[in-house]
Amino acid sequence: MVQGISTGLPDGDWDDELLAHGGHFMQSRAWLAVQQALGDEVVAQRGDGWRWAGVVHRGRGVRYAYSPYGPSVDDPSRIGDAIDAIREAGSALGVDFVRVEP
């Protein structure tokens, strides 16, 4: 099951799920809140066994989505599903490229 891309901060359960599966701080609501305060659009998405969060940056004629230390997966076999979702989200968000840091 794939839930749609959400803009703004993810729900209150986000950090609990993230930390339960070894996710990184730079995928957390706190990091997203700082990015939002700096003026960037924040986005998040979750599916069956994976989740990712990031920001949409604009500047120098380029618009891109950045997902640091993401996605977070419950099982390594889900990484392909998560990467596909990030790629599709980039297309839906109309960005020039997606930057993902493992």
PDB file of C-alpha atoms in Angstrom:
ATOM      1  CA  MET A   1       0.000   0.000   0.000  1.00  0.00           C
ATOM      2  CA  VAL A   2       1.339   3.418  -0.936  1.00  0.00           C
ATOM      3  CA  GLN A   3      -0.013   6.553   0.633  1.00  0.00           C
ATOM      4  CA  GLY A   4       0.209   9.734  -1.365  1.00  0.00           C
ATOM      5  CA  ILE A   5       2.917  12.322  -1.063  1.00  0.00           C
ATOM      6  CA  SER A   6       2.163  14.656   1.790  1.00  0.00           C
ATOM      7  CA  THR A   7       3.378  18.204   1.903  1.00  0.00           C
ATOM      8  CA  GLY A   8       4.061  19.778   5.236  1.00  0.00           C
ATOM      9  CA  LEU A   9       5.144  17.914   8.322  1.00  0.00           C
ATOM     10  CA  PRO A  10       4.174  14.229   8.523  1.00  0.00           C
ATOM     11  CA  ASP A  11       1.810  13.007  11.238  1.00  0.00           C
ATOM     12  CA  GLY A  12       2.827  12.471  14.862  1.00  0.00           C
ATOM     13  CA  ASP A  13       3.536   8.746  14.370  1.00  0.00           C
ATOM     14  CA  TRP A  14       6.253   9.466  11.815  1.00  0.00           C
ATOM     15  CA  ASP A  15       9.202   9.675  14.226  1.00  0.00           C
ATOM     16  CA  ASP A  16       8.111   6.604  16.184  1.00  0.00           C
ATOM     17  CA  GLU A  17       8.015   4.527  12.994  1.00  0.00           C
ATOM     18  CA  LEU A  18      11.248   6.039  11.729  1.00  0.00           C
ATOM     19  CA  LEU A  19      13.215   5.361  14.893  1.00  0.00           C
ATOM     20  CA  ALA A  20      11.731   1.886  15.371  1.00  0.00           C
ATOM     21  CA  HIS A  21      13.307   0.877  12.064  1.00  0.00           C
ATOM     22  CA  GLY A  22      16.676   2.562  12.433  1.00  0.00           C
ATOM     23  CA  GLY A  23      15.874   5.705  10.464  1.00  0.00           C
ATOM     24  CA  HIS A  24      18.138   8.756  10.548  1.00  0.00           C
ATOM     25  CA  PHE A  25      17.500  12.085  12.288  1.00  0.00           C
ATOM     26  CA  MET A  26      17.599  13.804   8.903  1.00  0.00           C
ATOM     27  CA  GLN A  27      14.356  12.005   8.045  1.00  0.00           C
ATOM     28  CA  SER A  28      12.647  13.200  11.258  1.00  0.00           C
ATOM     29  CA  ARG A  29       9.881  15.728  11.848  1.00  0.00           C
ATOM     30  CA  ALA A  30      12.354  17.960  13.727  1.00  0.00           C
ATOM     31  CA  TRP A  31      14.712  18.189  10.740  1.00  0.00           C
ATOM     32  CA  LEU A  32      11.773  18.788   8.407  1.00  0.00           C
ATOM     33  CA  ALA A  33      10.465  21.540  10.711  1.00  0.00           C
ATOM     34  CA  VAL A  34      13.813  23.364  10.472  1.00  0.00           C
ATOM     35  CA  GLN A  35      13.795  23.068   6.681  1.00  0.00           C
ATOM     36  CA  GLN A  36      10.228  24.354   6.566  1.00  0.00           C
ATOM     37  CA  ALA A  37      11.188  27.301   8.797  1.00  0.00           C
ATOM     38  CA  LEU A  38      13.994  28.073   6.330  1.00  0.00           C
ATOM     39  CA  GLY A  39      11.387  28.364   3.575  1.00  0.00           C
ATOM     40  CA  ASP A  40      11.639  25.023   1.805  1.00  0.00           C
ATOM     41  CA  GLU A  41       8.662  22.849   0.945  1.00  0.00           C
ATOM     42  CA  VAL A  42       8.814  19.600   2.927  1.00  0.00           C
ATOM     43  CA  VAL A  43       7.424  16.326   1.614  1.00  0.00           C
ATOM     44  CA  ALA A  44       7.013  12.825   3.005  1.00  0.00           C
ATOM     45  CA  GLN A  45       5.618   9.512   1.875  1.00  0.00           C
ATOM     46  CA  ARG A  46       5.241   6.042   3.323  1.00  0.00           C
ATOM     47  CA  GLY A  47       4.354   2.669   1.936  1.00  0.00           C
ATOM     48  CA  ASP A  48       4.417  -0.973   2.959  1.00  0.00           C
ATOM     49  CA  GLY A  49       7.732  -1.319   4.805  1.00  0.00           C
ATOM     50  CA  TRP A  50       9.315   1.991   3.807  1.00  0.00           C
ATOM     51  CA  ARG A  51       9.163   5.749   4.332  1.00  0.00           C
ATOM     52  CA  TRP A  52      11.060   8.771   3.079  1.00  0.00           C
ATOM     53  CA  ALA A  53      11.050  12.493   3.724  1.00  0.00           C
ATOM     54  CA  GLY A  54      12.735  15.390   2.046  1.00  0.00           C
ATOM     55  CA  VAL A  55      12.626  18.962   0.898  1.00  0.00           C
ATOM     56  CA  VAL A  56      12.092  20.671  -2.413  1.00  0.00           C
ATOM     57  CA  HIS A  57      14.871  23.194  -3.028  1.00  0.00           C
ATOM     58  CA  ARG A  58      14.691  26.023  -5.543  1.00  0.00           C
ATOM     59  CA  GLY A  59      17.615  28.051  -6.723  1.00  0.00           C
ATOM     60  CA  ARG A  60      19.930  28.905  -9.590  1.00  0.00           C
ATOM     61  CA  GLY A  61      17.295  27.929 -12.125  1.00  0.00           C
ATOM     62  CA  VAL A  62      16.930  24.402 -10.767  1.00  0.00           C
ATOM     63  CA  ARG A  63      14.229  22.806  -8.639  1.00  0.00           C
ATOM     64  CA  TYR A  64      15.068  19.493  -6.999  1.00  0.00           C
ATOM     65  CA  ALA A  65      13.928  17.142  -4.249  1.00  0.00           C
ATOM     66  CA  TYR A  66      16.486  16.198  -1.613  1.00  0.00           C
ATOM     67  CA  SER A  67      16.066  13.206   0.686  1.00  0.00           C
ATOM     68  CA  PRO A  68      19.069  12.949   3.026  1.00  0.00           C
ATOM     69  CA  TYR A  69      19.745   9.563   4.592  1.00  0.00           C
ATOM     70  CA  GLY A  70      16.581   8.235   3.077  1.00  0.00           C
ATOM     71  CA  PRO A  71      14.623   6.233   2.470  1.00  0.00           C
ATOM     72  CA  SER A  72      14.137   4.295   5.677  1.00  0.00           C
ATOM     73  CA  VAL A  73      13.128   0.669   5.113  1.00  0.00           C
ATOM     74  CA  ASP A  74      11.904  -2.015   7.484  1.00  0.00           C
ATOM     75  CA  ASP A  75      13.390  -4.757   5.298  1.00  0.00           C
ATOM     76  CA  PRO A  76      16.188  -4.325   2.724  1.00  0.00           C
ATOM     77  CA  SER A  77      14.022  -6.026   0.085  1.00  0.00           C
ATOM     78  CA  ARG A  78      11.780  -2.918   0.153  1.00  0.00           C
ATOM     79  CA  ILE A  79      14.469  -0.488  -1.028  1.00  0.00           C
ATOM     80  CA  GLY A  80      13.458  -0.806  -4.679  1.00  0.00           C
ATOM     81  CA  ASP A  81       9.835   0.058  -3.854  1.00  0.00           C
ATOM     82  CA  ALA A  82      10.972   3.106  -1.907  1.00  0.00           C
ATOM     83  CA  ILE A  83      13.310   4.329  -4.656  1.00  0.00           C
ATOM     84  CA  ASP A  84      10.543   3.887  -7.244  1.00  0.00           C
ATOM     85  CA  ALA A  85       8.206   5.934  -5.035  1.00  0.00           C
ATOM     86  CA  ILE A  86      10.783   8.712  -4.676  1.00  0.00           C
ATOM     87  CA  ARG A  87      11.290   8.779  -8.441  1.00  0.00           C
ATOM     88  CA  GLU A  88       7.519   8.970  -9.032  1.00  0.00           C
ATOM     89  CA  ALA A  89       7.216  11.695  -6.372  1.00  0.00           C
ATOM     90  CA  GLY A  90       9.889  13.731  -8.135  1.00  0.00           C
ATOM     91  CA  SER A  91       7.899  13.536 -11.343  1.00  0.00           C
ATOM     92  CA  ALA A  92       4.658  14.477  -9.563  1.00  0.00           C
ATOM     93  CA  LEU A  93       6.394  17.402  -7.834  1.00  0.00           C
ATOM     94  CA  GLY A  94       7.779  18.639 -11.154  1.00  0.00           C
ATOM     95  CA  VAL A  95      11.395  18.737 -10.021  1.00  0.00           C
ATOM     96  CA  ASP A  96      14.391  18.640 -12.343  1.00  0.00           C
ATOM     97  CA  PHE A  97      16.045  15.822 -10.399  1.00  0.00           C
ATOM     98  CA  VAL A  98      15.932  13.921  -7.115  1.00  0.00           C
ATOM     99  CA  ARG A  99      18.945  13.682  -4.823  1.00  0.00           C
ATOM    100  CA  VAL A 100      18.970  10.742  -2.404  1.00  0.00           C
ATOM    101  CA  GLU A 101      21.786  10.114   0.072  1.00  0.00           C
ATOM    102  CA  PRO A 102      22.129   6.592   1.410  1.00  0.00           C
TER     103      PRO A 102
END
